[in-house]
mmCIF file of C-alpha atoms and ligand atoms in Angstrom:
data_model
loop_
_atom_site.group_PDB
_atom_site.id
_atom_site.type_symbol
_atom_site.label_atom_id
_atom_site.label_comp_id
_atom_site.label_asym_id
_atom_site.label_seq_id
_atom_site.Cartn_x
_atom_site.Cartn_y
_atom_site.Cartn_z
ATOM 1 C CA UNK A 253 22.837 20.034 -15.507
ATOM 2 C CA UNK A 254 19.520 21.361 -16.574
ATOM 3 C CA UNK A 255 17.133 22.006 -14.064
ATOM 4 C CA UNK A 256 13.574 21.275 -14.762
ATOM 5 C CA UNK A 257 10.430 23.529 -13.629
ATOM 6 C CA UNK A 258 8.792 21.995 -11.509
ATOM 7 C CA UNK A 259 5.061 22.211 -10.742
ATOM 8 C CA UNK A 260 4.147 20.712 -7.505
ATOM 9 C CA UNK A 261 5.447 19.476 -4.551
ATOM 10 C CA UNK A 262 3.150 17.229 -2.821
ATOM 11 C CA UNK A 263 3.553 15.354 0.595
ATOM 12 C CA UNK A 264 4.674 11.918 -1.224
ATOM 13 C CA UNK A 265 5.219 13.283 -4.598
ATOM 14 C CA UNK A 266 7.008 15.964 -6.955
ATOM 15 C CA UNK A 267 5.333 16.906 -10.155
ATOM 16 C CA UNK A 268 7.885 17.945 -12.787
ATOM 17 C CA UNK A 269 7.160 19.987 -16.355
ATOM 18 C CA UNK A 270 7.545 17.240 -18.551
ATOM 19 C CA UNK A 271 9.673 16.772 -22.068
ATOM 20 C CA UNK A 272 6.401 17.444 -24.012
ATOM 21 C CA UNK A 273 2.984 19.287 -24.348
ATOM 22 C CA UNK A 274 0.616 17.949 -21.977
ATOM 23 C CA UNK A 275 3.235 16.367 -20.085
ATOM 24 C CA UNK A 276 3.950 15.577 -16.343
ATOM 25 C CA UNK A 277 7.069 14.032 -14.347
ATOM 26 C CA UNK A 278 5.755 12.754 -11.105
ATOM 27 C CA UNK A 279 8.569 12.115 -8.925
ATOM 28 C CA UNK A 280 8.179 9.265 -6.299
ATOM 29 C CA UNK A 281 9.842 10.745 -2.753
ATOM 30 C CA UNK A 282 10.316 8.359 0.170
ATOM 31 C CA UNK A 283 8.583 11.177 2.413
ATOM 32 C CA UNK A 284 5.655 9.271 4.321
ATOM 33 C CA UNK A 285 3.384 11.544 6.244
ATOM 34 C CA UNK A 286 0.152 10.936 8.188
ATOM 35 C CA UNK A 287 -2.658 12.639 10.416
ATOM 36 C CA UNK A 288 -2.402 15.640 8.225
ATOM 37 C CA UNK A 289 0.915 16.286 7.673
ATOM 38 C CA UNK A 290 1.570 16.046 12.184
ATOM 39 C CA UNK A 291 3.517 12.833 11.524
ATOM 40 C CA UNK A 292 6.422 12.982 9.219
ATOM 41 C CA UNK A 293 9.199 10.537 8.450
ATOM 42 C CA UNK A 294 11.758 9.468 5.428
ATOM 43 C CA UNK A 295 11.161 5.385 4.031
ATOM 44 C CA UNK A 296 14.437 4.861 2.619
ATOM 45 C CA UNK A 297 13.105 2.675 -0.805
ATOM 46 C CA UNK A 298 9.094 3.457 -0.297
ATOM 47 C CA UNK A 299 9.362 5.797 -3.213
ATOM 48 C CA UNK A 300 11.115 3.566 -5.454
ATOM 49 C CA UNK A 301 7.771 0.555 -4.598
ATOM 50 C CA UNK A 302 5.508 3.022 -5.334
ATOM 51 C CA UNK A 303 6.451 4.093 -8.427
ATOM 52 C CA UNK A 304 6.456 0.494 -9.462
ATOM 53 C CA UNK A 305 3.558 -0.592 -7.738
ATOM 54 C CA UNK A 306 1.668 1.917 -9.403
ATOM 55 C CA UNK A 307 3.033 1.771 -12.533
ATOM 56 C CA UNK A 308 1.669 -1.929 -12.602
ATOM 57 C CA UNK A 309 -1.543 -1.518 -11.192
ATOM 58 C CA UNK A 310 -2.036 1.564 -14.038
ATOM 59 C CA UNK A 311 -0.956 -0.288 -17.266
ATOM 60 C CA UNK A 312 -3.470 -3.416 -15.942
ATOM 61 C CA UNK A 313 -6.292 -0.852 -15.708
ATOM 62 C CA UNK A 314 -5.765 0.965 -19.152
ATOM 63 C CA UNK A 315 -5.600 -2.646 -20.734
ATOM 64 C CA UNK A 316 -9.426 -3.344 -19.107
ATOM 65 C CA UNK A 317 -10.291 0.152 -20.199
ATOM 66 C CA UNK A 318 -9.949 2.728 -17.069
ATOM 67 C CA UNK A 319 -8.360 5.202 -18.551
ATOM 68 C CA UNK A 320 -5.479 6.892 -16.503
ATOM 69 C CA UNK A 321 -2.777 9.420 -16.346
ATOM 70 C CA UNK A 322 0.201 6.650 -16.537
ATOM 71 C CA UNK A 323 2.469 7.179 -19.894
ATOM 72 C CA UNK A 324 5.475 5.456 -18.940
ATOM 73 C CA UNK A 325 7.624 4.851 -16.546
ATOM 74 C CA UNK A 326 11.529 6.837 -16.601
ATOM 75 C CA UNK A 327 13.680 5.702 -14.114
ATOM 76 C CA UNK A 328 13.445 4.306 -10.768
ATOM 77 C CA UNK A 329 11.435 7.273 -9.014
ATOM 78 C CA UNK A 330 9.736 8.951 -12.105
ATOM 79 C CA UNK A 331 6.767 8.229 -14.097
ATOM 80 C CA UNK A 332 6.210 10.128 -17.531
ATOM 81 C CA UNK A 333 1.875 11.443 -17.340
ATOM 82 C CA UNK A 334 -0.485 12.856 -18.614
ATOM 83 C CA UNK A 335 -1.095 16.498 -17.329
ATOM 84 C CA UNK A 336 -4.230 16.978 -16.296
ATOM 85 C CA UNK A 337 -6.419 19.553 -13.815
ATOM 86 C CA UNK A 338 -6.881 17.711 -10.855
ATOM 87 C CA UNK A 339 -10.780 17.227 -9.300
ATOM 88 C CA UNK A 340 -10.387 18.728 -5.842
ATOM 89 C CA UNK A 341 -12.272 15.907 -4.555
ATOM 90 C CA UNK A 342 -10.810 11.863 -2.900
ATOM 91 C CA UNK A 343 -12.790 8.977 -3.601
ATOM 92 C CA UNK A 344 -12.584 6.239 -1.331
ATOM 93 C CA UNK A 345 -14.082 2.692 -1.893
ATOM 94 C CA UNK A 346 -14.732 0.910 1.014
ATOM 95 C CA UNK A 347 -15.231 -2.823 0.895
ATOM 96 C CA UNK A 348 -14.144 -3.797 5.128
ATOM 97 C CA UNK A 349 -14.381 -1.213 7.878
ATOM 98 C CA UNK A 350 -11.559 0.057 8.719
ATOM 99 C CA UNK A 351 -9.616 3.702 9.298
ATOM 100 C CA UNK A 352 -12.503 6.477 9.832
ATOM 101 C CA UNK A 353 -15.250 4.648 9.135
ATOM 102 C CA UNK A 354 -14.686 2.660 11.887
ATOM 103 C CA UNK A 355 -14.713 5.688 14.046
ATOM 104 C CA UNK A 356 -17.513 7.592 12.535
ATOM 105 C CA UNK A 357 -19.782 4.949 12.416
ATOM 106 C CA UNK A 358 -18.833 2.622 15.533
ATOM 107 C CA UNK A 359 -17.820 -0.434 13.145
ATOM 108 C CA UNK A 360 -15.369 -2.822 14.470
ATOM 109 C CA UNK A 361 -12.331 -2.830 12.323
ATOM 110 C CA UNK A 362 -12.247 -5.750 9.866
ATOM 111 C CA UNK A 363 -15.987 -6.241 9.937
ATOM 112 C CA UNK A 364 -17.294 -6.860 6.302
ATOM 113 C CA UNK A 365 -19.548 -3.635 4.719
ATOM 114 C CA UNK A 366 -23.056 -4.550 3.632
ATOM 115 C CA UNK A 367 -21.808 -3.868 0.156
ATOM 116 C CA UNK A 368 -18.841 -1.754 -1.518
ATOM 117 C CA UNK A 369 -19.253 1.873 -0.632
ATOM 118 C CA UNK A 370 -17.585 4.791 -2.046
ATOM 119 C CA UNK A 371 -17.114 8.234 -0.520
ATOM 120 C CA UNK A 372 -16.129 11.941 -1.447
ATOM 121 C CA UNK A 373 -13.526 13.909 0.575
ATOM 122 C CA UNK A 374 -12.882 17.869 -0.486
ATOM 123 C CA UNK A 375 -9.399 18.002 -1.179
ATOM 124 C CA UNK A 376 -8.117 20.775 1.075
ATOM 125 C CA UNK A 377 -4.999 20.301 3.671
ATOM 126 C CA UNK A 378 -6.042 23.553 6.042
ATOM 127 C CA UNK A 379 -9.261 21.706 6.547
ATOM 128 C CA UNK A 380 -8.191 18.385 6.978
ATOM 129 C CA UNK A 381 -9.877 16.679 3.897
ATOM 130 C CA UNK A 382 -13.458 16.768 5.280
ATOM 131 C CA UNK A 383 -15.764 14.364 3.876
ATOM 132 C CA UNK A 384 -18.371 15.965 1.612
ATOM 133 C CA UNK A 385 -21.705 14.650 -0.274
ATOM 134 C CA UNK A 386 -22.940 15.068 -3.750
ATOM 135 C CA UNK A 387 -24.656 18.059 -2.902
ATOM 136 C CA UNK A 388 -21.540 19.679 -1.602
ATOM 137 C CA UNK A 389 -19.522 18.421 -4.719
ATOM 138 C CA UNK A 390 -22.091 19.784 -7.537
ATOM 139 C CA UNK A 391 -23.146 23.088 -5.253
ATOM 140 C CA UNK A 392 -19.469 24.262 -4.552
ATOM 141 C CA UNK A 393 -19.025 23.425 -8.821
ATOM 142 C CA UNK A 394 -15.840 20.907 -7.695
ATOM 143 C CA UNK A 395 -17.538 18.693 -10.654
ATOM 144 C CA UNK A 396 -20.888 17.777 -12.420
ATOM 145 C CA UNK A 397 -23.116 15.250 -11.608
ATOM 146 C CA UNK A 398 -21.490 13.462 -14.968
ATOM 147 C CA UNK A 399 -18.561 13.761 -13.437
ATOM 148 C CA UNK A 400 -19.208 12.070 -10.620
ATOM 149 C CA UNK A 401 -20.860 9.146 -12.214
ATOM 150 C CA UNK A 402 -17.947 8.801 -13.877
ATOM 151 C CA UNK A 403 -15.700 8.893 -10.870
ATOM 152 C CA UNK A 404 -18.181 6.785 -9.249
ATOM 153 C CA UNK A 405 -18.720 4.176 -12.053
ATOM 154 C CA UNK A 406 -14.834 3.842 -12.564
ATOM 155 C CA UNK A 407 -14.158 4.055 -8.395
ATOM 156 C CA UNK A 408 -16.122 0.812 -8.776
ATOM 157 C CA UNK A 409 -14.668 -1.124 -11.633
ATOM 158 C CA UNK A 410 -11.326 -0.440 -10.405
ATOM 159 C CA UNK A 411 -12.438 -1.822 -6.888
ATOM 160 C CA UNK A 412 -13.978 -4.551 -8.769
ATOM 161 C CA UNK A 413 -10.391 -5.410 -10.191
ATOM 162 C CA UNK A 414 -8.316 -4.665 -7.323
ATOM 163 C CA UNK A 415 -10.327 -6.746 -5.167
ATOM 164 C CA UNK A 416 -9.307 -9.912 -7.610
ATOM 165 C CA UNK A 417 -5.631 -8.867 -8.613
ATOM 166 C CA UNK A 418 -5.088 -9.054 -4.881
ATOM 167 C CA UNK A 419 -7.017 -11.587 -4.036
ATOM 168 C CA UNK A 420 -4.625 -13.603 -6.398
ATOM 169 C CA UNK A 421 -1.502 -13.408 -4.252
ATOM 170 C CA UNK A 422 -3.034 -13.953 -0.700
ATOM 171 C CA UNK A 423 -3.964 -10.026 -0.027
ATOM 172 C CA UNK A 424 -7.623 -8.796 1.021
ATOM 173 C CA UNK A 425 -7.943 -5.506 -0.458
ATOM 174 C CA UNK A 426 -10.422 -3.069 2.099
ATOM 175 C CA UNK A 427 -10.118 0.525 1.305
ATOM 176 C CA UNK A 428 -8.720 2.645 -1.182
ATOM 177 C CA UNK A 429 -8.724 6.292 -2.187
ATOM 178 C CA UNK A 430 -8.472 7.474 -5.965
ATOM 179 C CA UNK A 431 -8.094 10.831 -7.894
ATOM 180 C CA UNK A 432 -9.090 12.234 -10.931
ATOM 181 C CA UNK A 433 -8.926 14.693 -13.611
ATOM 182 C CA UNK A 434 -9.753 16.197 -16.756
ATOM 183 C CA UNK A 435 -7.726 15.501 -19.580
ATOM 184 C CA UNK A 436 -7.837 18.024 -22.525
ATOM 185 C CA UNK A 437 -7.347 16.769 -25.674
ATOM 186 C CA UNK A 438 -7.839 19.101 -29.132
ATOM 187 C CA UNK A 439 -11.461 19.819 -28.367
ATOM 188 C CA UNK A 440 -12.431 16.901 -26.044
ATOM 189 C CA UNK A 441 -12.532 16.545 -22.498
ATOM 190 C CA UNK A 442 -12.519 13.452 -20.638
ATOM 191 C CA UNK A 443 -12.403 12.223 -16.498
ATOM 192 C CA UNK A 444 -9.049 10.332 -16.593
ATOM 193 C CA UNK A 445 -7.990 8.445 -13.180
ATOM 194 C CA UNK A 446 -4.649 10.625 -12.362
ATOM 195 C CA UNK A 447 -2.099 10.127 -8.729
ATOM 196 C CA UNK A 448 -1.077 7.134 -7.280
ATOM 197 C CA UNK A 449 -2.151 3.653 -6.785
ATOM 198 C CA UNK A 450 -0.093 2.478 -3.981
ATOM 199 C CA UNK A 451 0.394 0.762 -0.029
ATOM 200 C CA UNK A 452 0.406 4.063 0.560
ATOM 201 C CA UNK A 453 -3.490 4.921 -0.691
ATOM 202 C CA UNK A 454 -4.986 1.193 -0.178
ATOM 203 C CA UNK A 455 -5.336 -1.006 3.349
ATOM 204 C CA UNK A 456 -3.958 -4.246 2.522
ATOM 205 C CA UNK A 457 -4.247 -7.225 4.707
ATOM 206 C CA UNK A 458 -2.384 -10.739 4.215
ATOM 207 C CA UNK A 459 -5.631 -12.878 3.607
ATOM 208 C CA UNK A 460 -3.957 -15.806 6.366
ATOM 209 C CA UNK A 461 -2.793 -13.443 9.028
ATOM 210 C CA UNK A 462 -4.245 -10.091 8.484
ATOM 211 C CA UNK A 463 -1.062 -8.757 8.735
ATOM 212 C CA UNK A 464 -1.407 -4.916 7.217
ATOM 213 C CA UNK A 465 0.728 -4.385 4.445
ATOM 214 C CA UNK A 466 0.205 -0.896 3.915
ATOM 215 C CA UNK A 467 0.894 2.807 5.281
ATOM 216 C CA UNK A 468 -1.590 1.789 8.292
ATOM 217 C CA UNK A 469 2.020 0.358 9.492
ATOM 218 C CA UNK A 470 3.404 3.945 9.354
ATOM 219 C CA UNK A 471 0.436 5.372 10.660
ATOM 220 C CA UNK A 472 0.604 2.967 13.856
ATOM 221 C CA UNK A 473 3.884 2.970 14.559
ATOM 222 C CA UNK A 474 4.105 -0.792 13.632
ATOM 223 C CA UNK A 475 7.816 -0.785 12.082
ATOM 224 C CA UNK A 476 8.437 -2.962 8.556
ATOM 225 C CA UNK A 477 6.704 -0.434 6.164
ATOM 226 C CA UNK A 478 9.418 -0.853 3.565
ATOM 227 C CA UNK A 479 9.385 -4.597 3.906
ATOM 228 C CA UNK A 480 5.832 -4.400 3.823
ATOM 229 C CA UNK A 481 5.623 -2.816 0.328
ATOM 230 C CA UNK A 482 8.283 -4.646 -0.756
ATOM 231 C CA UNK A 483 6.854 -8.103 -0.008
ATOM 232 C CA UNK A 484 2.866 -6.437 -1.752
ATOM 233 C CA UNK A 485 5.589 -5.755 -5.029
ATOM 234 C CA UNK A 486 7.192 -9.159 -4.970
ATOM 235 C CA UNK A 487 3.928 -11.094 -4.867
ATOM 236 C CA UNK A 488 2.269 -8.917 -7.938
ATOM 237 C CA UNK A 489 5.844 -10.033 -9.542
ATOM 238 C CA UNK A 490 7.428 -6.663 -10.419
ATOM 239 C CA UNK A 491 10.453 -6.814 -8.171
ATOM 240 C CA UNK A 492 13.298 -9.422 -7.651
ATOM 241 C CA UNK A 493 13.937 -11.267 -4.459
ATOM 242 C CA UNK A 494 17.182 -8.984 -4.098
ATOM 243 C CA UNK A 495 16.611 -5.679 -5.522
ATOM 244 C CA UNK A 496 18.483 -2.327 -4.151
ATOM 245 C CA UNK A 497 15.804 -1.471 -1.555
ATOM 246 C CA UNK A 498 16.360 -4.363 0.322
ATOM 247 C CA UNK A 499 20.042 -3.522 1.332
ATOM 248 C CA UNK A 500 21.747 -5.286 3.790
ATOM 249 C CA UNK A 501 25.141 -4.931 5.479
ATOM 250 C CA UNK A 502 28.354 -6.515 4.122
ATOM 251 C CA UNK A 503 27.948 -10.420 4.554
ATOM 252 C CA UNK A 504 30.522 -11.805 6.599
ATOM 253 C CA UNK A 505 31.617 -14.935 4.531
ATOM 254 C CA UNK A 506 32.323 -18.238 7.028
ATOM 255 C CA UNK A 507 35.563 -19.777 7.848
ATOM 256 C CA UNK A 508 34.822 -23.280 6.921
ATOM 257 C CA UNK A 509 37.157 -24.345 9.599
ATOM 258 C CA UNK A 510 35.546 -22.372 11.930
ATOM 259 C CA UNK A 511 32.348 -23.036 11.262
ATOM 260 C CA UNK A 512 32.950 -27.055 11.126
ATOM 261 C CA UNK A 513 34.765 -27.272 14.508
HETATM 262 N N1 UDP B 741 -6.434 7.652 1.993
HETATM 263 C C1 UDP B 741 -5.401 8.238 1.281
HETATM 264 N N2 UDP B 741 -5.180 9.577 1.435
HETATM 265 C C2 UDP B 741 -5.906 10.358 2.267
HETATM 266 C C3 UDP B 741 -6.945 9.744 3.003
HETATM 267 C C4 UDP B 741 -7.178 8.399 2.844
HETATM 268 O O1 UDP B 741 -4.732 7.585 0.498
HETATM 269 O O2 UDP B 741 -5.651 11.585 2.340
HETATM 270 C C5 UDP B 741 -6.700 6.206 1.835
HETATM 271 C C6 UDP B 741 -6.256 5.394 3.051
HETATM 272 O O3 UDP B 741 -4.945 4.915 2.887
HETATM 273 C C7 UDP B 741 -7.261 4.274 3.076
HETATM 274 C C8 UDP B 741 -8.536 4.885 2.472
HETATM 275 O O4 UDP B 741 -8.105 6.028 1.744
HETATM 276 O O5 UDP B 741 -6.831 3.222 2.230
HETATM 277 C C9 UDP B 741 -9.566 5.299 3.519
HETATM 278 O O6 UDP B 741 -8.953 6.128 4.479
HETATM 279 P P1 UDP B 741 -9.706 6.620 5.797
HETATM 280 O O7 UDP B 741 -10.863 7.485 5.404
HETATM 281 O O8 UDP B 741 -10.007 5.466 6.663
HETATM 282 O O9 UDP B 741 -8.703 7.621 6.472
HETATM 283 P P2 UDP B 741 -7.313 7.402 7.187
HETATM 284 O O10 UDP B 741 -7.495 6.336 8.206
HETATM 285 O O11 UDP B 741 -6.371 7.056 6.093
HETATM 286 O O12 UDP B 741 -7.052 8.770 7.779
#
């Protein structure tokens, strides 16, 4: 069997050299981690969702003209993409309080923003992702202020659409953190969105219940993360009532006889 080189291992995710030039295989693990990498555990299946689930939510964007890193998808874990060189910097859009915010700014969780607002993390495990301004972003030389107009102006648009695709099938959408890069191409350069679009890097709440469908369930020990993603990928229509994450035991078939006495 040949054994490809591979690039990157990430907490959720394996970059792999890919078949071609400019190339990327980005593997899908079922490793879920939180708090910086203290709180580890292995979602048999949560790989699988997220490779669909963002496969999905990347060809809709490209059709309404975000351009991202998504090429194809391979198999059940891998996505074919376009290399790029990652901006060391997270944006989050905010549209409800919840997570840190809530925190740093003494915001009950659930409680509606004034308006969407979007926010810069520096990308950096040993220090914990700390959140970073403008100043920091263009001083430090992570990016240009084009850049991050660009980041910004797409971080919207994207929340824009999210916010509707999800509001569609009964789900609230209120947070979500995005990544970009540059994309080389013969002489050009351009800020392509690159990563994931998952449960695991959006808060979803079931619009009735509030119910979180999303890696807050992970975070908070609230059981049903699997089942949560699963049910997110069934209502955007990309997986079948019975598909192989959803495994159950053998089914004990009744004894009419039984069953009827
Ligand atoms: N997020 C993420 N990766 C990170 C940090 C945050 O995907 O390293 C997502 C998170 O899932 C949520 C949003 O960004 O949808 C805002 O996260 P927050 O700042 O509240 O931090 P968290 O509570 O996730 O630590």
């Amino acid at each position: 069997m040949s054994r490809r080189r591979e690039i990157y291992e990430g907490k959720a995710k394996i970059l792999y050299e890919g078949p071609e030039q400019g190339t990327l295989i980005q593997y899908f693990k079922d490793d879920a981690t939180a708090f910086n990498n203290q709180k580890h555990d292995v979602l048999d299946g949560k790989g699988v969702l997220n490779n669909r689930i963002s496969e999905h939510i990347m060809i809709l964007l490209d059709k309404m003209g975000v351009p991202n890193h998504f090429i194809r998808r391979l198999n059940m874990r891998e996505q074919l993409i376009r290399a790029v060189e990652i901006i060391p910097v997270e944006v989050v859009v905010r549209t409800i309080a919840a997570g840190t915010i809530c925190k740093r700014l003494g915001l009950d969780e659930g409680s509606t923003l004034p308006r969407s607002i979007v926010e810069f993390y520096y990308k950096s495990d040993p220090l914990g992702d700390p959140m970073v301004s403008e100043e920091h972003i263009t001083a430090f030389g992570w990016a240009s202020p084009a850049e991050i107009d660009e980041m910004m102006s797409m971080a919207l648009r994207v929340n824009d659409f999210l916010t509707g695709l999800f509001a569609g099938i009964g789900i609230q959408l209120i947070d979500f953190k995005l990544e970009f890069g540059r994309h080389y191409e013969e002489e050009t350069m351009r800020v392509i969105l690159a990563d994931e679009i998952s449960p695991d890097s959006c808060r979803l709440w079931d619009i009735k219940t509030n119910e979180k469908l999303d890696k807050d369930r992970f975070r908070r020990d609230l059981g049903g993360v699997v089942e949560a993603y699963q049910d997110v990928a069934q209502r955007l229509g990309i997986m079948p009532e019975s598909s192989p994450t959803k495994r159950r035991g053998p089914v004990l078939v009744s004894d009419k006889s039984k069953s009827e006495s």
